Amino acid sequence: MAAGPPPGPTRPGFWRSPLRGPWLTSVFGLILLVGVTILFVTGLLSYAAYNPDLAPVNDQTPDKGWLGFSLFSWPTSPTWLYRLTQGVHVTLGVVLVPVLLAKLWSVIPKLFEWPPVRSPSHGIERLSLLLLVGGAGFEFVTGILNVQLHYIFPGSFYTLHFYGAWVFIGAFVVHVTFRLPRALRAVGTRAGDPAAGTEEAAGLVSPHPSAPTISRRGALAMVGAGSLALLLVTAGQSIGGWFRRTALLAPHGRDPGSGPNGFQINKTAGSVGIRASDTGPAWRLTVRGGGRQVDLSYDQLLSMTQHEAALPIACVEGWSTPDQRWSGVRLTDLAALVGLGTNTPQVLVKSLQRGGSFSSAALRDNQVRDPRSLLAVRVNGAVLSPDHGYPARIIVPGAPGVHNTKWVTRLTFGEPA
């Protein structure tokens, strides 16, 4: 310690960029303050959309405790609500990547401060920064991998992203509490960055800067251009229609196929172990509730009164479809078969799928009672394709895509899920 910092990045003269300073760091920080706040709010809304308090099948996060609080019963109107909130969450997360990287670049000298710990309070601050930087990297990386359906990390994405979000937002709140006044002062000053070594310089200003090759505003423009480019190749997967052609980062590419069933899917029938014999003539839909049970064949299901609803599908990965024209039997009509047609309760939906997550999902009573909530057998005038859930699938307005269960084999109304 007495000899001073060792050679290398711990010495102030090692970092010579003339761009680094409180002003640039503060600008990036304030952008992230707004962006991360929106990400956190839309993340909470995404969590609420799963109705996590309704049944364990909807949220299998272990030991979540009070962190797994439920905000409210997820509504069915407007039908595009989840499409909007999750589209904003994913698109904004991708767009903020250049800003996050630029912010980390601007403060990298702080990582090599010397001495590493000057006091207990300084040590706590350093630990909070470790949680902040590590949490940000973890959340952005796992989120982007989830968008691409590339699960190279161990365990469930939902569990990892859930706990990572709380670690990150806790460190983020602490950091903002202590740094926001300084950031506002730095952005508001017109005198330029303070001299190196002063308290106002915050260890960011180089004592021996190199000659500039770009201005700070040029650096901001470059980062902004990167974010704009990511917006253009990402947003189309949420907007849909013609704009989907621009969604170069959308999972499974840009072309979902053609024909009435030609719209985006995540899980194919083959990927979850659905066999032709499972959906053949022997298939039966079991409806339970109120101590009664009814088994329906496919032809019997088709003989019931059919209704139509124009609804989109929106998934946690951020992609969504335009409204598709679904037809099938209302969930309330199926509940009536077992004597529960009035004040229809919640329902547990069971799929035939043998692998993957969300083979079962619980729908809240307000979702079941909505007249647009169907057990669909056709889409856009055609029979469901195997990959879209033949012989029957759930379609509920405003629900996350994974709760629109495919290959349905059992509906259990009103019983604990």
mmCIF file of N, CA and C in Angstrom, residues 67 87 98 194 255 257 319 362 412:
data_model
loop_
_atom_site.group_PDB
_atom_site.id
_atom_site.type_symbol
_atom_site.label_atom_id
_atom_site.label_comp_id
_atom_site.label_asym_id
_atom_site.label_seq_id
_atom_site.Cartn_x
_atom_site.Cartn_y
_atom_site.Cartn_z
ATOM 1 N N LEU A 67 -41.091 -12.086 -2.166
ATOM 2 C CA LEU A 67 -40.683 -11.574 -3.469
ATOM 3 C C LEU A 67 -41.679 -11.956 -4.556
ATOM 4 N N GLY A 87 -43.748 -6.854 -25.216
ATOM 5 C CA GLY A 87 -43.022 -6.348 -26.370
ATOM 6 C C GLY A 87 -42.111 -5.195 -25.991
ATOM 7 N N PRO A 98 -26.357 -1.367 -26.065
ATOM 8 C CA PRO A 98 -25.225 -0.453 -26.326
ATOM 9 C C PRO A 98 -25.045 0.592 -25.232
ATOM 10 N N PRO A 194 -14.318 18.255 -14.422
ATOM 11 C CA PRO A 194 -13.358 18.781 -13.445
ATOM 12 C C PRO A 194 -11.968 18.206 -13.669
ATOM 13 N N ASP A 255 -39.733 -15.988 -41.205
ATOM 14 C CA ASP A 255 -40.850 -16.554 -41.947
ATOM 15 C C ASP A 255 -41.523 -17.655 -41.131
ATOM 16 N N GLY A 257 -44.109 -19.333 -41.971
ATOM 17 C CA GLY A 257 -44.846 -20.244 -42.840
ATOM 18 C C GLY A 257 -45.974 -19.515 -43.539
ATOM 19 N N TRP A 319 -42.120 -11.845 -28.998
ATOM 20 C CA TRP A 319 -42.795 -11.897 -30.277
ATOM 21 C C TRP A 319 -44.300 -11.985 -30.078
ATOM 22 N N ALA A 362 -53.111 -22.871 -14.994
ATOM 23 C CA ALA A 362 -54.368 -22.518 -14.339
ATOM 24 C C ALA A 362 -54.817 -21.155 -14.833
ATOM 25 N N THR A 412 -60.181 -29.085 -15.634
ATOM 26 C CA THR A 412 -60.694 -29.323 -14.285
ATOM 27 C C THR A 412 -61.129 -27.991 -13.697
#
